[in-house]
Amino acid sequence: MEIRYWNKDIETADIKSIRSLQLQRLKAIIASALQTPFYKKKLPSVGINSPDDIKSLDDLRRIPLTSKDDLRQNYPKGFLAVDTSEVVRIHTSSGTTGVPTVIYLSAKDLDAATDIMARSIYATGTTKNDILQNMMSYGLFTGGLCMHYGAERVGMMVIPAAGGNTKRQVQLMKDFRTTVLHITPSYLLHVRSKLDEYGVNVGDLALKKAFVGAEPHSENTRKKIEGLFNIDAYNSYGLSEMNGPGVAFECVHKNDLHIWEDAYIAEIINPKTGEILPDGSEGELILTNLIRHAMPLLRYHTRDLAFLHTDPCPCKRTHRRLSRILGRTDDMLIINGVNVFPSQIEEVVMRIPEVGTNYQIYVEKEGALDRLVVKVELYSKIFLGEAKQIDNLKTKIADELRASITITPVIELHEPGMLPVFEGKAVRVVDNRPKL
Ligand code: DLL
C-alpha cells in the first residue's frame, strides 16, 4: 500500500522533536492567551504572567481546564485575543442549551487549520484526482467549510452539496462520478436505504471512500457502511472549539485516529478526579489548540471519552493515536441505576445482520421504574418475512443487548423509513423521563 504524506517531516518526526515543537508553540499561544479578557485573569491566578513562566510541557498542568460553560459565559468576545479587523472567519456551535459558543480565526489561523485538514485527507490516500462530495452542512457548522477548504488545498474537485435533498445528492454522485463523501455515518446509512427507491445500484456509483464523523459511531457501523457501499470508511474526529474536523483522522490502515500533535496537545483525565492518566487509559479528552492565535483555547474539556496510544502504525506516522470515541461523559444514561452509554447499544444493534440502517433509543418512566425501548429498522425483505422469525429476532436483539448492558430493553421492530432521519448529526436518544 502506497503511503502518502502531506508533510512527511512533521508527520514522521521523532517524539522528542514533536514535544519540543509543542513547547515552542505553547509559549507562543500563551502570549496570545494573555491578550484575551478570560485568560488575562485566569493565567496570573496560577502564576503564569508571561510565556517565560512556561518552562516545560508539564507547566501546562498548572492551567485549569476551560469548559463549554466558560465559553458560553464569556460569549461573544471573552476569548478573543485580537481586534476583530484581524478575524477572517467565525464558526459557532449551539450545543444543547441554545447559548452558542463561537470561535474566531485570523487569516493565519485559517491557513494553519486548512493545512491540517489537507494532511488528514491525504493520510487516507485521497489525492487531487479524487472528487469530494461534501454532504455536511455549510455555514456556522465547521463540517462544511473547513473540510471544503482542506479538500481544495489538496486540489480536489469539491462538490459543495451540503446536507439534505438525498435524491439530488445521489444524482450529483452519478453525474460527477464522486469518489469520496464527507458525511455523518447516520446520513450515509440513510442514503443507502434510498438507493433502491431511486433505482440506483451501488455499482452505478464511483464511490471509493467516505470520511465519516461529527457523531459517535461504532466499529460495527463502519463495517456496515463499508459492506453496503463497497467502500473504505475513515473515521474523522474534531470539534468546533478546535477548528472543526481534522483534529484526528484515520490513515489508510484504519486502526485509530492520528491526532496531529504539532497542532494540538492531547491529555486524558479521569472524569471523576481530574487526574491525568497514562497512555492506554480511558478517560476524558482534554485538548489545547496550538495553531489558533485569534482565539486561543487551553486545556479544553471536550467531555469525549477515549484513550491515547503509541502502538506503531505501519504508515510510520509518529503522533499518538486516539481511539474511536467511546461516548461522552454527558451522554451517559442511568437506567434503573445502571450506567449505559448509547454507543454500547449501537455496537450490539449494528452487528445484527437483519438490522437495517436506522435505530433510536427511548427512555421512559413506567411507574417508579425506567423503561428502555430500542427501536430498530429492519431491511424490508426481513420485515415482510414470517411473524415467527420476527419474534425470534426481537428476542435475539433483547438477549444480546442484555448480555452487553445488563438491562433487558423492549425491542420495537420497524419497517425501513419509519424512524426519523437526520441529515446532520443524528439524535439517537430520546429521554422522556421527567427532569429531576
Ligand atoms: O462535529 C466537527 C466535525 C465535523 C467533526 C465534521 C468531524 C467531521 P461539533 O459540532 O463542535 O464539531 O461537535 C463536536 O461531536 O466533541 C464529539 O462529541 C462529536 N464527534 C465529532 N467527531 C466524532 C467522531 C464537529 N468521529 C463533537 N466520533 C465532539 C465520535 C464525534 N464523536
Short mmCIF file of N, CA and C and ligand atoms in Angstrom, two decimals, residues 68 92-93 136 141-144 147 182-183 211-217 235-241 243-246 248-249 257 302-304 324-328 425, ligand 1:
data_model
loop_
_atom_site.label_atom_id
_atom_site.label_comp_id
_atom_site.label_asym_id
_atom_site.label_seq_id
_atom_site.Cartn_x
_atom_site.Cartn_y
_atom_site.Cartn_z
N LYS A 68 -17.02 24.28 28.31
CA LYS A 68 -18.00 24.87 27.38
C LYS A 68 -18.75 26.00 28.09
N THR A 92 -19.70 28.80 14.85
CA THR A 92 -20.32 28.64 16.17
C THR A 92 -20.80 27.20 16.32
N SER A 93 -21.09 26.88 17.57
CA SER A 93 -21.64 25.57 17.87
C SER A 93 -22.74 25.83 18.88
N MET A 136 -21.83 17.71 4.41
CA MET A 136 -22.02 18.28 5.76
C MET A 136 -22.55 19.69 5.56
N PHE A 141 -21.61 25.79 11.15
CA PHE A 141 -21.03 24.48 11.49
C PHE A 141 -19.71 24.32 10.73
N THR A 142 -18.71 23.76 11.42
CA THR A 142 -17.38 23.66 10.80
C THR A 142 -17.27 22.56 9.74
N GLY A 143 -18.17 21.57 9.81
CA GLY A 143 -18.04 20.39 8.95
C GLY A 143 -18.04 20.73 7.46
N GLY A 144 -18.81 21.74 7.07
CA GLY A 144 -18.87 22.10 5.65
C GLY A 144 -17.63 22.86 5.20
N MET A 147 -13.81 21.41 5.90
CA MET A 147 -13.45 20.31 5.00
C MET A 147 -13.28 20.84 3.57
N HIS A 182 -18.01 13.19 2.26
CA HIS A 182 -17.81 13.65 3.64
C HIS A 182 -19.21 13.77 4.23
N ILE A 183 -19.48 13.01 5.29
CA ILE A 183 -20.88 12.81 5.67
C ILE A 183 -20.95 12.23 7.09
N PHE A 211 -15.44 9.88 4.37
CA PHE A 211 -14.91 10.39 5.64
C PHE A 211 -16.13 10.53 6.53
N VAL A 212 -16.20 9.75 7.59
CA VAL A 212 -17.38 9.79 8.44
C VAL A 212 -17.03 10.30 9.83
N GLY A 213 -17.82 11.24 10.31
CA GLY A 213 -17.53 11.79 11.62
C GLY A 213 -18.62 12.73 12.05
N ALA A 214 -18.30 13.54 13.05
CA ALA A 214 -19.20 14.53 13.66
C ALA A 214 -20.17 13.91 14.64
N GLU A 215 -20.22 12.60 14.70
CA GLU A 215 -21.11 11.95 15.67
C GLU A 215 -20.54 10.57 16.01
N PRO A 216 -20.90 10.06 17.17
CA PRO A 216 -20.38 8.75 17.57
C PRO A 216 -20.88 7.65 16.65
N HIS A 217 -20.04 6.70 16.40
CA HIS A 217 -20.46 5.52 15.64
C HIS A 217 -19.52 4.39 15.99
N ASN A 235 -12.65 7.21 9.86
CA ASN A 235 -13.20 7.95 10.99
C ASN A 235 -12.50 9.31 11.11
N SER A 236 -13.30 10.34 11.22
CA SER A 236 -12.78 11.71 11.31
C SER A 236 -13.32 12.35 12.57
N TYR A 237 -12.40 12.83 13.42
CA TYR A 237 -12.82 13.41 14.70
C TYR A 237 -12.44 14.89 14.77
N GLY A 238 -13.31 15.67 15.30
CA GLY A 238 -12.98 17.07 15.53
C GLY A 238 -14.10 17.75 16.27
N LEU A 239 -13.89 18.99 16.60
CA LEU A 239 -14.92 19.77 17.30
C LEU A 239 -14.71 21.23 16.98
N SER A 240 -15.80 21.97 16.99
CA SER A 240 -15.75 23.39 16.63
C SER A 240 -14.65 24.10 17.39
N GLU A 241 -14.57 23.81 18.69
CA GLU A 241 -13.65 24.56 19.55
C GLU A 241 -12.19 24.39 19.11
N ASN A 243 -11.24 23.98 15.78
CA ASN A 243 -11.21 24.22 14.32
C ASN A 243 -12.02 23.22 13.51
N GLY A 244 -12.84 22.42 14.15
CA GLY A 244 -13.70 21.51 13.41
C GLY A 244 -13.03 20.21 13.04
N PRO A 245 -13.41 19.62 11.88
CA PRO A 245 -12.85 18.31 11.52
C PRO A 245 -11.33 18.42 11.33
N GLY A 246 -10.64 17.27 11.41
CA GLY A 246 -9.19 17.30 11.15
C GLY A 246 -8.36 17.38 12.41
N ALA A 248 -8.17 14.76 14.47
CA ALA A 248 -7.59 13.41 14.40
C ALA A 248 -8.31 12.66 13.28
N PHE A 249 -7.55 11.89 12.53
CA PHE A 249 -8.10 11.25 11.33
C PHE A 249 -7.43 9.90 11.15
N LEU A 257 -7.17 6.88 15.23
CA LEU A 257 -7.01 8.17 14.55
C LEU A 257 -5.70 8.85 14.95
N THR A 302 -13.29 18.44 26.53
CA THR A 302 -14.19 18.02 25.45
C THR A 302 -15.36 17.18 25.95
N ARG A 303 -15.16 16.48 27.06
CA ARG A 303 -16.12 15.51 27.60
C ARG A 303 -16.22 14.24 26.75
N ASP A 304 -15.41 14.14 25.70
CA ASP A 304 -15.39 12.91 24.90
C ASP A 304 -14.53 11.87 25.60
N ARG A 324 -11.27 5.31 18.83
CA ARG A 324 -12.65 5.71 18.50
C ARG A 324 -13.28 6.34 19.75
N ILE A 325 -14.13 7.34 19.58
CA ILE A 325 -14.77 7.97 20.75
C ILE A 325 -15.74 6.95 21.37
N LEU A 326 -15.58 6.71 22.67
CA LEU A 326 -16.33 5.64 23.32
C LEU A 326 -17.64 6.13 23.91
N GLY A 327 -17.82 7.44 23.93
CA GLY A 327 -19.04 8.03 24.49
C GLY A 327 -18.68 9.41 24.99
N ARG A 328 -19.63 10.07 25.63
CA ARG A 328 -19.35 11.36 26.24
C ARG A 328 -19.78 11.27 27.69
N LYS A 425 -26.19 15.73 12.32
CA LYS A 425 -25.94 14.82 13.45
C LYS A 425 -27.26 14.15 13.85
O1 DLL B 1 -18.75 17.82 14.76
C1 DLL B 1 -16.75 18.82 13.85
C2 DLL B 1 -16.68 17.76 12.82
C3 DLL B 1 -17.26 17.96 11.58
C4 DLL B 1 -16.00 16.57 13.07
C5 DLL B 1 -17.17 17.00 10.61
C6 DLL B 1 -15.91 15.57 12.09
C7 DLL B 1 -16.49 15.79 10.86
P1 DLL B 1 -19.04 19.98 16.82
O2 DLL B 1 -20.36 20.23 16.18
O3 DLL B 1 -18.48 21.03 17.71
O4 DLL B 1 -17.94 19.73 15.74
O5 DLL B 1 -19.18 18.62 17.63
C8 DLL B 1 -18.08 18.08 18.29
O6 DLL B 1 -19.00 15.85 18.05
O7 DLL B 1 -16.93 16.68 20.86
C9 DLL B 1 -17.78 14.68 19.69
O8 DLL B 1 -18.62 14.51 20.81
C10 DLL B 1 -18.59 14.53 18.41
N1 DLL B 1 -17.77 13.96 17.34
C11 DLL B 1 -17.14 14.59 16.35
N2 DLL B 1 -16.50 13.69 15.54
C12 DLL B 1 -16.71 12.46 16.09
C13 DLL B 1 -16.31 11.13 15.76
C14 DLL B 1 -17.92 18.71 14.81
N3 DLL B 1 -15.56 10.84 14.70
C15 DLL B 1 -18.47 16.80 18.99
N4 DLL B 1 -16.70 10.14 16.59
C16 DLL B 1 -17.28 16.11 19.61
C17 DLL B 1 -17.47 10.39 17.68
C18 DLL B 1 -17.51 12.64 17.24
N5 DLL B 1 -17.89 11.60 18.03
#
